mmCIF file of C-alpha atoms in Angstrom:
data_model
loop_
_atom_site.group_PDB
_atom_site.id
_atom_site.type_symbol
_atom_site.label_atom_id
_atom_site.label_comp_id
_atom_site.label_asym_id
_atom_site.label_seq_id
_atom_site.Cartn_x
_atom_site.Cartn_y
_atom_site.Cartn_z
ATOM 1 C CA UNK Z 1357 52.679 125.649 119.341
ATOM 2 C CA UNK Z 1358 54.495 127.383 122.011
ATOM 3 C CA UNK Z 1359 51.886 128.334 124.831
ATOM 4 C CA UNK Z 1360 53.946 131.123 125.720
ATOM 5 C CA UNK Z 1361 53.968 132.480 122.567
ATOM 6 C CA UNK Z 1362 49.855 131.830 121.983
ATOM 7 C CA UNK Z 1363 49.419 133.575 125.450
ATOM 8 C CA UNK Z 1364 51.365 136.879 124.261
ATOM 9 C CA UNK Z 1365 49.719 136.857 120.977
ATOM 10 C CA UNK Z 1366 46.474 136.713 122.576
ATOM 11 C CA UNK Z 1367 47.308 139.619 124.678
ATOM 12 C CA UNK Z 1368 48.698 141.779 121.854
ATOM 13 C CA UNK Z 1369 45.127 141.221 120.062
ATOM 14 C CA UNK Z 1370 43.361 142.633 123.136
ATOM 15 C CA UNK Z 1371 45.928 145.518 123.225
ATOM 16 C CA UNK Z 1372 45.059 145.959 119.394
ATOM 17 C CA UNK Z 1373 41.648 146.130 120.320
ATOM 18 C CA UNK Z 1374 42.016 148.884 123.135
ATOM 19 C CA UNK Z 1375 44.163 150.972 120.490
ATOM 20 C CA UNK Z 1376 41.241 150.765 117.895
ATOM 21 C CA UNK Z 1377 38.598 151.999 120.509
ATOM 22 C CA UNK Z 1378 40.902 154.754 121.486
ATOM 23 C CA UNK Z 1379 41.284 155.934 117.957
ATOM 24 C CA UNK Z 1380 37.617 155.246 117.054
ATOM 25 C CA UNK Z 1381 36.622 157.270 120.100
ATOM 26 C CA UNK Z 1382 38.986 160.276 119.529
ATOM 27 C CA UNK Z 1383 37.566 160.806 115.877
ATOM 28 C CA UNK Z 1384 33.855 160.577 117.152
ATOM 29 C CA UNK Z 1385 34.416 162.969 120.186
ATOM 30 C CA UNK Z 1386 37.013 165.232 118.997
ATOM 31 C CA UNK Z 1387 37.281 165.170 115.016
ATOM 32 C CA UNK Z 1388 33.413 165.040 114.603
ATOM 33 C CA UNK Z 1389 33.185 167.692 117.257
ATOM 34 C CA UNK Z 1390 35.475 170.224 115.449
ATOM 35 C CA UNK Z 1391 33.796 169.383 111.789
ATOM 36 C CA UNK Z 1392 30.517 170.239 113.509
ATOM 37 C CA UNK Z 1393 31.721 173.460 114.687
ATOM 38 C CA UNK Z 1394 33.378 174.391 111.644
ATOM 39 C CA UNK Z 1395 30.363 173.251 109.304
ATOM 40 C CA UNK Z 1396 32.073 170.394 107.533
ATOM 41 C CA UNK Z 1397 30.781 167.236 106.475
ATOM 42 C CA UNK Z 1398 31.453 164.298 108.964
ATOM 43 C CA UNK Z 1399 34.504 162.464 108.009
ATOM 44 C CA UNK Z 1400 35.292 158.845 108.657
ATOM 45 C CA UNK Z 1401 38.783 157.370 109.641
ATOM 46 C CA UNK Z 1402 38.217 154.380 107.370
ATOM 47 C CA UNK Z 1403 37.464 156.469 104.305
ATOM 48 C CA UNK Z 1404 39.682 155.412 101.055
ATOM 49 C CA UNK Z 1405 41.199 158.907 100.652
ATOM 50 C CA UNK Z 1406 43.471 158.148 103.572
ATOM 51 C CA UNK Z 1407 45.259 155.187 102.409
ATOM 52 C CA UNK Z 1408 47.337 155.223 99.342
ATOM 53 C CA UNK Z 1409 48.282 152.014 97.074
ATOM 54 C CA UNK Z 1410 51.718 151.563 98.840
ATOM 55 C CA UNK Z 1411 49.418 151.259 102.084
ATOM 56 C CA UNK Z 1412 47.150 148.430 100.603
ATOM 57 C CA UNK Z 1413 50.085 146.720 98.880
ATOM 58 C CA UNK Z 1414 51.806 146.387 102.579
ATOM 59 C CA UNK Z 1415 48.894 144.901 104.487
ATOM 60 C CA UNK Z 1416 47.854 142.723 101.736
ATOM 61 C CA UNK Z 1417 51.561 141.375 101.408
ATOM 62 C CA UNK Z 1418 51.250 140.889 105.395
ATOM 63 C CA UNK Z 1419 48.175 138.778 104.950
ATOM 64 C CA UNK Z 1420 49.750 136.393 102.409
ATOM 65 C CA UNK Z 1421 52.674 136.333 104.988
ATOM 66 C CA UNK Z 1422 50.472 135.213 107.582
ATOM 67 C CA UNK Z 1423 48.542 132.858 105.495
ATOM 68 C CA UNK Z 1424 51.694 130.955 104.438
ATOM 69 C CA UNK Z 1425 51.751 129.922 107.874
ATOM 70 C CA UNK Z 1426 48.866 127.896 107.376
ATOM 71 C CA UNK Z 1427 50.581 125.712 104.690
ATOM 72 C CA UNK Z 1428 54.006 125.811 105.760
ATOM 73 C CA UNK Z 1429 54.757 126.760 109.455
ATOM 74 C CA UNK Z 1430 58.601 126.113 109.045
ATOM 75 C CA UNK Z 1431 61.099 128.654 110.267
ATOM 76 C CA UNK Z 1432 61.589 130.635 107.137
ATOM 77 C CA UNK Z 1433 58.057 130.996 107.172
ATOM 78 C CA UNK Z 1434 57.560 132.269 110.390
ATOM 79 C CA UNK Z 1435 60.542 134.462 110.052
ATOM 80 C CA UNK Z 1436 58.891 136.086 107.106
ATOM 81 C CA UNK Z 1437 55.932 136.701 108.840
ATOM 82 C CA UNK Z 1438 57.560 138.417 111.784
ATOM 83 C CA UNK Z 1439 59.139 140.600 109.504
ATOM 84 C CA UNK Z 1440 55.923 141.731 107.712
ATOM 85 C CA UNK Z 1441 54.023 142.510 111.036
ATOM 86 C CA UNK Z 1442 56.267 142.984 113.969
ATOM 87 C CA UNK Z 1443 59.172 144.250 112.314
ATOM 88 C CA UNK Z 1444 57.973 146.434 109.421
ATOM 89 C CA UNK Z 1445 54.370 147.273 110.227
ATOM 90 C CA UNK Z 1446 54.844 147.685 113.678
ATOM 91 C CA UNK Z 1447 58.399 148.330 114.131
ATOM 92 C CA UNK Z 1448 59.079 150.602 111.405
ATOM 93 C CA UNK Z 1449 55.744 151.880 109.866
ATOM 94 C CA UNK Z 1450 53.781 152.555 112.926
ATOM 95 C CA UNK Z 1451 56.973 154.268 114.641
ATOM 96 C CA UNK Z 1452 57.518 156.334 112.270
ATOM 97 C CA UNK Z 1453 53.840 157.512 112.159
ATOM 98 C CA UNK Z 1454 53.923 158.082 116.316
ATOM 99 C CA UNK Z 1455 57.111 159.987 115.525
ATOM 100 C CA UNK Z 1456 55.356 162.425 112.765
ATOM 101 C CA UNK Z 1457 52.238 162.746 114.978
ATOM 102 C CA UNK Z 1458 53.795 163.429 118.153
ATOM 103 C CA UNK Z 1459 56.336 165.739 116.543
ATOM 104 C CA UNK Z 1460 53.400 167.479 114.874
ATOM 105 C CA UNK Z 1461 51.311 168.129 117.947
ATOM 106 C CA UNK Z 1462 53.532 168.211 121.070
ATOM 107 C CA UNK Z 1463 53.484 171.168 122.970
ATOM 108 C CA UNK Z 1464 56.863 172.466 121.893
ATOM 109 C CA UNK Z 1465 57.670 171.448 118.487
ATOM 110 C CA UNK Z 1466 55.540 173.412 116.091
ATOM 111 C CA UNK Z 1467 53.989 176.326 117.603
ATOM 112 C CA UNK Z 1468 52.070 176.881 114.540
ATOM 113 C CA UNK Z 1469 50.150 173.774 114.967
ATOM 114 C CA UNK Z 1470 47.462 173.044 117.735
ATOM 115 C CA UNK Z 1471 48.553 171.278 120.872
ATOM 116 C CA UNK Z 1472 46.656 168.135 121.293
ATOM 117 C CA UNK Z 1473 47.478 166.726 124.656
ATOM 118 C CA UNK Z 1474 44.897 164.185 124.412
ATOM 119 C CA UNK Z 1475 45.975 162.400 121.230
ATOM 120 C CA UNK Z 1476 49.911 162.989 122.299
ATOM 121 C CA UNK Z 1477 49.056 161.168 125.453
ATOM 122 C CA UNK Z 1478 47.122 158.145 123.958
ATOM 123 C CA UNK Z 1479 50.138 157.824 121.240
ATOM 124 C CA UNK Z 1480 52.536 157.430 124.324
ATOM 125 C CA UNK Z 1481 50.518 154.572 125.997
ATOM 126 C CA UNK Z 1482 49.869 152.920 122.659
ATOM 127 C CA UNK Z 1483 53.738 153.019 121.973
ATOM 128 C CA UNK Z 1484 54.087 151.273 125.409
ATOM 129 C CA UNK Z 1485 52.092 148.331 124.238
ATOM 130 C CA UNK Z 1486 53.691 148.205 120.925
ATOM 131 C CA UNK Z 1487 57.221 148.348 122.198
ATOM 132 C CA UNK Z 1488 56.335 145.022 123.934
ATOM 133 C CA UNK Z 1489 55.200 143.789 120.147
ATOM 134 C CA UNK Z 1490 58.116 144.572 118.296
ATOM 135 C CA UNK Z 1491 60.570 143.106 121.192
ATOM 136 C CA UNK Z 1492 58.573 139.698 120.977
ATOM 137 C CA UNK Z 1493 58.948 139.535 117.199
ATOM 138 C CA UNK Z 1494 62.717 141.008 117.404
ATOM 139 C CA UNK Z 1495 63.107 138.245 120.029
ATOM 140 C CA UNK Z 1496 61.514 135.476 117.617
ATOM 141 C CA UNK Z 1497 63.483 136.783 114.879
ATOM 142 C CA UNK Z 1498 66.765 136.434 116.939
ATOM 143 C CA UNK Z 1499 66.100 132.842 118.027
ATOM 144 C CA UNK Z 1500 65.094 131.840 114.572
ATOM 145 C CA UNK Z 1501 68.452 133.029 113.212
ATOM 146 C CA UNK Z 1502 70.600 131.798 116.010
ATOM 147 C CA UNK Z 1503 68.945 128.499 117.021
ATOM 148 C CA UNK Z 1504 67.238 127.466 113.722
ATOM 149 C CA UNK Z 1505 69.518 128.542 111.147
ATOM 150 C CA UNK Z 1506 67.586 130.867 109.357
ATOM 151 C CA UNK Z 1507 69.755 132.953 107.088
ATOM 152 C CA UNK Z 1508 69.846 136.716 108.328
ATOM 153 C CA UNK Z 1509 69.773 137.596 104.635
ATOM 154 C CA UNK Z 1510 66.487 136.293 104.454
ATOM 155 C CA UNK Z 1511 65.391 139.290 107.015
ATOM 156 C CA UNK Z 1512 67.246 141.735 105.396
ATOM 157 C CA UNK Z 1513 65.609 140.778 102.010
ATOM 158 C CA UNK Z 1514 62.128 140.792 103.035
ATOM 159 C CA UNK Z 1515 62.505 143.919 104.808
ATOM 160 C CA UNK Z 1516 64.520 146.022 101.895
ATOM 161 C CA UNK Z 1517 61.395 144.634 99.726
ATOM 162 C CA UNK Z 1518 58.777 146.034 102.055
ATOM 163 C CA UNK Z 1519 60.838 149.296 103.043
ATOM 164 C CA UNK Z 1520 59.894 151.131 99.760
ATOM 165 C CA UNK Z 1521 56.257 150.933 100.636
ATOM 166 C CA UNK Z 1522 57.164 152.375 103.846
ATOM 167 C CA UNK Z 1523 58.650 155.314 102.367
ATOM 168 C CA UNK Z 1524 55.697 155.789 100.205
ATOM 169 C CA UNK Z 1525 53.079 155.530 102.942
ATOM 170 C CA UNK Z 1526 55.270 158.028 105.137
ATOM 171 C CA UNK Z 1527 55.584 160.532 102.223
ATOM 172 C CA UNK Z 1528 52.560 160.122 100.135
ATOM 173 C CA UNK Z 1529 53.164 162.192 97.208
ATOM 174 C CA UNK Z 1530 49.386 162.956 96.944
ATOM 175 C CA UNK Z 1531 49.306 164.603 100.620
ATOM 176 C CA UNK Z 1532 49.127 168.051 100.285
ATOM 177 C CA UNK Z 1533 52.113 169.571 102.690
ATOM 178 C CA UNK Z 1534 52.172 173.013 103.877
ATOM 179 C CA UNK Z 1535 55.721 174.300 103.435
ATOM 180 C CA UNK Z 1536 57.459 174.988 106.865
ATOM 181 C CA UNK Z 1537 54.688 173.478 108.878
ATOM 182 C CA UNK Z 1538 55.389 169.730 110.743
ATOM 183 C CA UNK Z 1539 58.179 167.081 109.773
ATOM 184 C CA UNK Z 1540 59.262 167.418 106.066
ATOM 185 C CA UNK Z 1541 58.312 164.244 104.156
ATOM 186 C CA UNK Z 1542 62.036 163.140 103.869
ATOM 187 C CA UNK Z 1543 62.423 163.558 107.756
ATOM 188 C CA UNK Z 1544 59.846 160.789 108.175
ATOM 189 C CA UNK Z 1545 61.618 158.709 105.298
ATOM 190 C CA UNK Z 1546 64.920 159.182 106.962
ATOM 191 C CA UNK Z 1547 63.577 158.299 110.519
ATOM 192 C CA UNK Z 1548 62.101 155.322 108.946
ATOM 193 C CA UNK Z 1549 65.588 154.046 107.266
ATOM 194 C CA UNK Z 1550 67.259 154.802 110.869
ATOM 195 C CA UNK Z 1551 64.898 152.254 112.485
ATOM 196 C CA UNK Z 1552 65.142 149.566 109.780
ATOM 197 C CA UNK Z 1553 69.001 149.492 110.277
ATOM 198 C CA UNK Z 1554 68.673 149.412 114.083
ATOM 199 C CA UNK Z 1555 66.486 146.517 114.044
ATOM 200 C CA UNK Z 1556 68.419 144.587 111.801
ATOM 201 C CA UNK Z 1557 71.455 145.245 113.951
ATOM 202 C CA UNK Z 1558 69.826 144.313 117.147
ATOM 203 C CA UNK Z 1559 68.572 141.008 115.376
ATOM 204 C CA UNK Z 1560 71.432 139.624 113.368
ATOM 205 C CA UNK Z 1561 74.168 140.715 116.088
ATOM 206 C CA UNK Z 1562 74.736 137.916 118.102
ATOM 207 C CA UNK Z 1563 76.404 140.034 120.902
ATOM 208 C CA UNK Z 1564 73.263 142.405 120.968
ATOM 209 C CA UNK Z 1565 70.477 142.131 123.229
ATOM 210 C CA UNK Z 1566 66.880 142.903 121.952
ATOM 211 C CA UNK Z 1567 66.364 146.125 123.482
ATOM 212 C CA UNK Z 1568 64.409 146.957 126.640
ATOM 213 C CA UNK Z 1569 60.468 148.570 126.241
ATOM 214 C CA UNK Z 1570 61.960 152.048 126.884
ATOM 215 C CA UNK Z 1571 64.632 151.972 124.187
ATOM 216 C CA UNK Z 1572 62.038 150.437 121.891
ATOM 217 C CA UNK Z 1573 59.502 153.191 122.726
ATOM 218 C CA UNK Z 1574 61.936 156.206 122.785
ATOM 219 C CA UNK Z 1575 61.292 158.771 120.051
ATOM 220 C CA UNK Z 1576 64.318 160.920 120.022
ATOM 221 C CA UNK Z 1577 63.808 164.520 119.122
ATOM 222 C CA UNK Z 1578 59.777 164.370 120.035
ATOM 223 C CA UNK Z 1579 58.683 167.448 121.960
ATOM 224 C CA UNK Z 1580 62.318 169.130 121.785
#
């Protein structure tokens, strides 16, 4: 019911729409162009081949967590919803995806892979928006723990239940990896685990402030 929260979520929805437009445009103008040049069949970013069972499971659980708010908008239900979306999907899964993509296609990381400056810059700008979203969710979770008596173990249990799905998305066994090209799947899993520990410490430690935008969007090692 907080008007400030409603206004923030409204701006977040607008920004998510911009992100969708960016990826749609990149696919139409770049991916389709290369496919035509190579004589390949035109692909779609929404094709089921890009999404494994863990991905579907994670987002179905997120949808149920959001739907639960309609029945019981209490502190614990809000905490679980923030954990699903802001903490896991945006704060861990998306951040891991940005790391993997920007590591792969930066100018210096992997010379054997193409440098894609437009895609790289797009991810950089999207990360700035996502940092605000994650910061909002973390601040609300910290508030729920400190002021509404939500047990920090609920947060830890919720995220720990979802983290294996993130790992299976980041290192999909059905993907075909070329040895020594791009980030290793285990590197992405390690990155996701580190983000989980970092976020939980920042939320549950009373002396720890929610980090600023620059810290939330930092991807150490990208482009090095």
